[in-house]
XYZ file of C-alpha atoms in Angstrom:
362
model
C -25.769 1.836 -10.686
C -24.782 2.434 -14.480
C -25.265 -0.474 -16.479
C -22.772 1.234 -18.718
C -19.951 1.172 -16.745
C -20.695 -3.129 -15.835
C -21.287 -3.732 -19.512
C -17.767 -2.267 -19.886
C -15.973 -3.279 -17.366
C -17.460 -7.223 -18.224
C -16.026 -6.242 -22.003
C -13.277 -5.620 -20.656
C -12.912 -9.203 -18.485
C -13.858 -11.036 -21.208
C -10.611 -9.048 -23.587
C -8.271 -9.532 -20.758
C -9.820 -13.659 -20.270
C -8.581 -13.769 -24.413
C -5.448 -12.359 -24.019
C -3.895 -14.493 -20.875
C -5.351 -17.618 -22.738
C -2.701 -16.700 -25.788
C 0.422 -18.569 -24.557
C 2.625 -15.375 -26.558
C 1.581 -13.151 -23.834
C 3.730 -15.127 -21.567
C 6.752 -14.434 -23.587
C 6.767 -10.770 -22.020
C 6.400 -11.294 -18.231
C 5.879 -7.361 -17.647
C 2.749 -7.366 -19.913
C 1.833 -10.963 -18.099
C 1.714 -9.631 -14.899
C 0.163 -6.473 -15.552
C -2.520 -8.101 -17.776
C -2.946 -11.046 -14.869
C -2.927 -8.686 -12.171
C -6.258 -5.948 -13.887
C -8.035 -9.284 -14.605
C -7.779 -10.658 -10.507
C -9.452 -7.148 -10.040
C -12.181 -7.741 -12.336
C -12.483 -11.625 -11.263
C -14.835 -10.325 -8.187
C -17.078 -8.007 -10.312
C -17.699 -11.088 -12.820
C -18.308 -13.109 -10.242
C -21.351 -10.862 -8.454
C -22.667 -9.534 -11.508
C -23.234 -13.077 -12.513
C -24.353 -14.272 -9.355
C -27.200 -11.517 -9.531
C -28.006 -12.517 -13.266
C -28.289 -16.037 -11.538
C -30.925 -14.878 -8.633
C -32.911 -12.827 -11.124
C -33.423 -15.867 -13.362
C -34.176 -18.175 -10.520
C -36.704 -15.391 -9.551
C -38.240 -15.069 -12.490
C -38.765 -18.756 -12.540
C -39.697 -19.658 -9.126
C -42.552 -17.042 -9.685
C -43.663 -18.567 -13.037
C -43.975 -21.885 -10.832
C -45.848 -19.845 -7.973
C -47.988 -18.749 -10.264
C -49.030 -22.958 -11.178
C -48.408 -23.740 -7.998
C -48.637 -21.868 -4.557
C -45.697 -24.304 -2.898
C -43.475 -22.446 -4.703
C -43.914 -18.978 -3.374
C -42.027 -19.382 -0.488
C -39.237 -20.429 -2.351
C -39.253 -16.836 -4.420
C -39.157 -15.101 -1.454
C -35.933 -16.175 -0.619
C -34.658 -15.239 -3.447
C -36.340 -11.836 -3.475
C -35.055 -11.572 -0.527
C -31.366 -12.592 -1.633
C -31.286 -9.539 -4.616
C -30.274 -6.565 -2.056
C -27.362 -7.695 -0.649
C -26.201 -9.295 -4.398
C -26.863 -5.822 -5.749
C -25.312 -3.983 -2.783
C -21.991 -5.802 -3.498
C -21.957 -5.530 -7.391
C -22.720 -1.345 -6.224
C -19.725 -1.573 -4.362
C -17.570 -3.678 -6.726
C -18.798 -1.194 -9.861
C -17.464 1.967 -7.382
C -14.008 3.468 -8.700
C -11.240 1.264 -7.084
C -7.525 2.970 -6.156
C -5.618 2.614 -9.870
C -2.399 0.803 -7.369
C -4.135 -1.549 -5.825
C -2.770 -4.532 -6.838
C 0.899 -3.182 -6.862
C 3.671 -3.756 -4.836
C 4.950 -1.433 -2.894
C 8.087 0.884 -1.232
C 7.630 1.979 2.346
C 10.740 4.704 3.129
C 10.889 4.881 7.148
C 12.644 7.948 8.777
C 14.068 9.054 12.521
C 12.427 12.477 13.023
C 12.391 13.703 16.338
C 13.922 12.119 19.681
C 17.248 11.895 18.151
C 18.542 7.640 19.209
C 15.204 7.154 20.710
C 13.762 8.145 17.362
C 15.943 5.542 15.407
C 15.087 2.693 17.956
C 11.392 3.474 17.255
C 12.326 3.514 13.196
C 14.055 0.542 13.808
C 10.901 -1.307 15.721
C 8.892 0.132 12.864
C 10.589 -1.794 10.169
C 10.956 -4.771 11.385
C 6.948 -4.218 12.191
C 6.267 -3.626 8.502
C 8.858 -7.244 8.026
C 6.973 -9.066 9.919
C 3.449 -8.061 8.582
C 4.485 -8.904 5.272
C 5.623 -12.872 6.375
C 2.434 -13.152 7.991
C 0.996 -12.584 4.057
C 3.505 -14.646 2.217
C 4.743 -11.406 1.017
C 8.803 -11.154 -0.032
C 10.605 -8.232 1.080
C 14.320 -6.046 0.305
C 15.622 -3.496 2.348
C 17.020 -1.382 -0.541
C 19.099 1.514 1.441
C 19.582 1.683 5.006
C 21.667 4.369 6.969
C 21.950 2.649 10.418
C 22.259 4.038 14.035
C 24.550 3.864 16.564
C 22.613 1.804 19.005
C 20.957 -0.318 16.032
C 17.937 1.567 14.848
C 17.903 2.890 11.577
C 18.032 6.886 10.584
C 16.588 6.398 7.194
C 15.408 2.910 5.148
C 13.980 1.549 2.052
C 12.056 -1.213 2.000
C 10.184 -3.179 -1.244
C 7.314 -5.124 -0.305
C 6.000 -7.413 -2.690
C 3.569 -10.161 -3.307
C 4.431 -13.990 -4.777
C 2.594 -13.962 -8.016
C -0.530 -12.264 -8.883
C -2.245 -10.778 -5.389
C -5.953 -12.556 -5.360
C -9.120 -9.960 -6.369
C -6.127 -7.493 -7.450
C -5.285 -6.262 -3.307
C -1.634 -6.049 -3.578
C 0.305 -4.641 -1.192
C -0.503 -1.370 -1.698
C -4.347 -2.437 -1.222
C -3.088 -3.389 2.825
C -0.354 -0.771 3.312
C -1.239 2.431 1.603
C -3.304 3.365 4.571
C 0.537 3.572 6.804
C 2.024 6.548 5.444
C 2.193 9.519 8.040
C 3.924 10.068 11.204
C 4.022 7.390 13.882
C 4.427 8.845 17.439
C 6.419 6.397 20.471
C 5.575 6.953 24.110
C 7.996 4.759 25.985
C 10.858 4.956 28.509
C 13.850 5.463 26.397
C 17.363 2.776 26.692
C 18.956 6.091 27.496
C 16.756 7.452 29.609
C 18.090 6.797 33.342
C 15.477 8.635 35.452
C 12.743 6.026 33.789
C 10.549 9.307 32.313
C 8.397 8.683 29.511
C 9.539 10.115 26.338
C 7.593 11.000 23.117
C 9.816 10.793 19.592
C 8.407 10.446 16.347
C 9.008 8.632 13.015
C 7.979 9.278 9.368
C 6.391 6.578 7.107
C 6.178 6.923 3.541
C 4.549 4.363 1.609
C 4.961 4.763 -2.445
C 3.257 2.091 -4.781
C 6.351 0.942 -6.833
C 6.292 1.932 -10.832
C 7.282 -0.115 -13.297
C 8.723 1.117 -16.236
C 5.643 1.763 -18.050
C 3.978 4.009 -15.665
C 6.315 6.329 -15.938
C 8.698 7.766 -18.074
C 12.206 9.293 -17.252
C 14.480 11.518 -19.272
C 17.996 10.805 -19.044
C 18.750 13.862 -19.775
C 16.694 15.244 -16.849
C 18.967 13.403 -13.876
C 22.307 14.715 -12.182
C 23.666 11.737 -11.382
C 27.107 12.404 -8.257
C 28.749 9.349 -6.948
C 30.326 9.106 -3.340
C 31.914 7.477 -0.599
C 29.777 5.405 1.114
C 30.158 5.428 4.956
C 29.201 3.534 8.027
C 29.677 -0.177 8.279
C 30.009 -2.834 5.342
C 33.433 -3.546 4.833
C 36.470 -2.093 2.903
C 34.853 -2.243 -0.356
C 32.068 -0.402 0.684
C 33.759 2.555 2.361
C 37.085 2.705 -0.202
C 35.197 3.330 -3.379
C 32.750 5.469 -4.549
C 29.983 3.211 -5.131
C 27.126 5.361 -3.483
C 25.241 7.017 -5.798
C 22.660 9.744 -5.435
C 20.438 11.053 -8.440
C 18.920 14.530 -8.684
C 15.137 14.355 -11.075
C 16.116 18.313 -11.999
C 13.464 18.594 -13.467
C 11.360 17.956 -9.975
C 14.107 18.695 -7.464
C 13.499 14.659 -6.077
C 17.446 13.393 -4.616
C 17.550 9.887 -3.996
C 20.441 8.291 -3.341
C 21.853 4.523 -2.363
C 24.920 3.078 -0.606
C 23.936 -0.127 0.175
C 25.075 -2.497 -2.618
C 28.524 -2.861 -3.000
C 28.986 -1.773 -7.046
C 27.560 1.273 -8.281
C 25.653 -0.249 -10.782
C 23.671 -1.809 -8.163
C 22.926 0.803 -6.108
C 21.978 2.709 -9.591
C 19.268 0.497 -9.882
C 18.170 0.352 -6.572
C 18.214 4.130 -6.475
C 16.180 4.472 -10.139
C 13.450 1.708 -8.522
C 13.089 4.620 -5.781
C 12.778 7.628 -7.984
C 10.790 5.581 -10.038
C 8.160 5.403 -7.449
C 8.633 8.096 -6.330
C 7.722 10.483 -9.450
C 4.493 8.269 -9.544
C 3.204 8.936 -6.470
C 3.765 12.596 -7.240
C 1.986 11.994 -10.800
C -0.641 10.621 -8.617
C -0.705 13.512 -6.458
C -1.357 16.146 -8.979
C -4.260 14.289 -10.459
C -5.831 13.312 -7.086
C -5.200 17.589 -6.585
C -7.078 18.428 -9.922
C -9.851 15.821 -9.387
C -10.621 16.955 -5.630
C -8.987 19.653 -3.749
C -10.502 17.606 -0.898
C -8.198 14.524 -1.566
C -4.811 14.894 0.621
C -1.572 13.712 -0.049
C 0.907 11.471 2.633
C 2.104 13.440 5.265
C 5.823 13.943 4.767
C 7.000 16.378 7.838
C 8.339 14.288 10.983
C 5.905 17.182 12.892
C 4.129 15.144 16.432
C 1.450 17.887 15.217
C 1.361 15.474 12.284
C 0.888 12.284 13.822
C -1.575 9.779 12.760
C -0.767 6.930 14.941
C 0.191 6.257 18.423
C 1.860 3.508 20.481
C 1.854 4.148 23.901
C 4.216 1.457 25.355
C 2.899 1.781 29.184
C -0.163 1.336 28.293
C 0.488 -1.414 25.533
C -2.103 0.756 23.453
C -2.149 1.432 19.597
C -4.406 4.383 18.469
C -4.831 5.392 15.069
C -6.094 9.436 15.178
C -7.909 9.242 11.706
C -10.721 6.934 12.687
C -10.544 7.248 16.430
C -9.821 3.158 16.389
C -7.906 1.730 19.287
C -6.224 -1.443 21.338
C -4.359 -2.493 23.768
C -2.242 -4.842 21.749
C 0.776 -2.898 21.133
C 2.835 -5.773 21.357
C 1.051 -7.997 19.110
C 0.830 -5.140 16.760
C 4.367 -4.454 16.453
C 5.502 -8.580 16.259
C 3.484 -8.019 12.862
C 0.038 -8.407 13.604
C -1.511 -5.282 12.190
C -4.458 -6.582 10.488
C -6.825 -5.453 12.854
C -6.090 -1.492 12.528
C -6.021 -2.123 9.072
C -8.860 -3.857 8.327
C -10.551 -1.025 10.061
C -8.703 2.043 8.075
C -10.040 0.144 4.947
C -13.513 -0.406 6.163
C -13.450 3.106 7.316
C -12.467 3.824 2.964
C -15.433 1.346 1.973
C -17.809 3.181 4.365
C -17.503 6.539 2.617
C -16.862 5.484 -0.802
C -19.841 4.128 0.295
C -21.483 7.080 0.820
C -20.425 8.956 -1.832
C -17.327 10.985 -0.419
C -14.382 10.858 -1.492
C -11.506 7.885 -0.629
C -10.550 8.364 3.509
C -8.354 11.102 4.142
C -4.587 10.102 5.169
C -3.921 13.129 6.937
């Protein structure tokens, strides 16, 4: 256990506590939210350190009393037996955590192989994440969406936010960061008249939503094009150049948005997605420099790169990264994802405790 790191984090906790007690900080809601999130991340560490310190003090007192009265020996043994668990908990909290765990996210879902069936499955995934968010009291917002002819989605961007400061610093990213990759479905498509099981796939990309202080964008690096929106939406959508396409020239990242009726609103939404993508790209570069073994999320909708399979005939959901299998696909699609997400989180926790890098999201 690094005493220097513990001291530094406890000092940071005390400083953040002072800042939050100052009414002036709440004049800037963005700053107050960032400070509040970091403070919430350190609350469990502060509590665990306090409990361990108290247990050690109680043990010293019990042993001192036992030297005079053997009746206290049992109490000393009980306290001593509790120390390893408290030390392990504190050691776990001292392991550097994902810096984005407290953040909100933008989930991008893209239909892949399988044509219309893939678009329908992408729509199922959109409902799954929306319902999961509702179960946790989070707020969802469709930033941009391209619907398919049969009611599915070809491409959708969904923002998911916590209400207020997440407890323990565990925001939406801490739970949904494992979802990035290719999701494969096996079922009889509604377009199949012979009743044969088909396999198709949809790609999911999860991005921590960036704030202005996370990413600096030079306006001179942007190429902004406007065009006429396509698809349903009424006269104002289809007859005006309200859709916006933003190209970040240095990286080649292209983002478009056409859901809103006004060009300004579409530009603001596209910038949200661009900031998130730039933050993710910067993080990937940092991760690659720190460890060649760390892998990024899958960005190609290729069945061979699947992370999870949804088998409808068997009502089965399988996560291939950790060998997790459950026969409750109907419940998972209704938003009950805590089983598989808890298993992924535990696998990462075990890996970090073992001194490995975080779970590879291949």
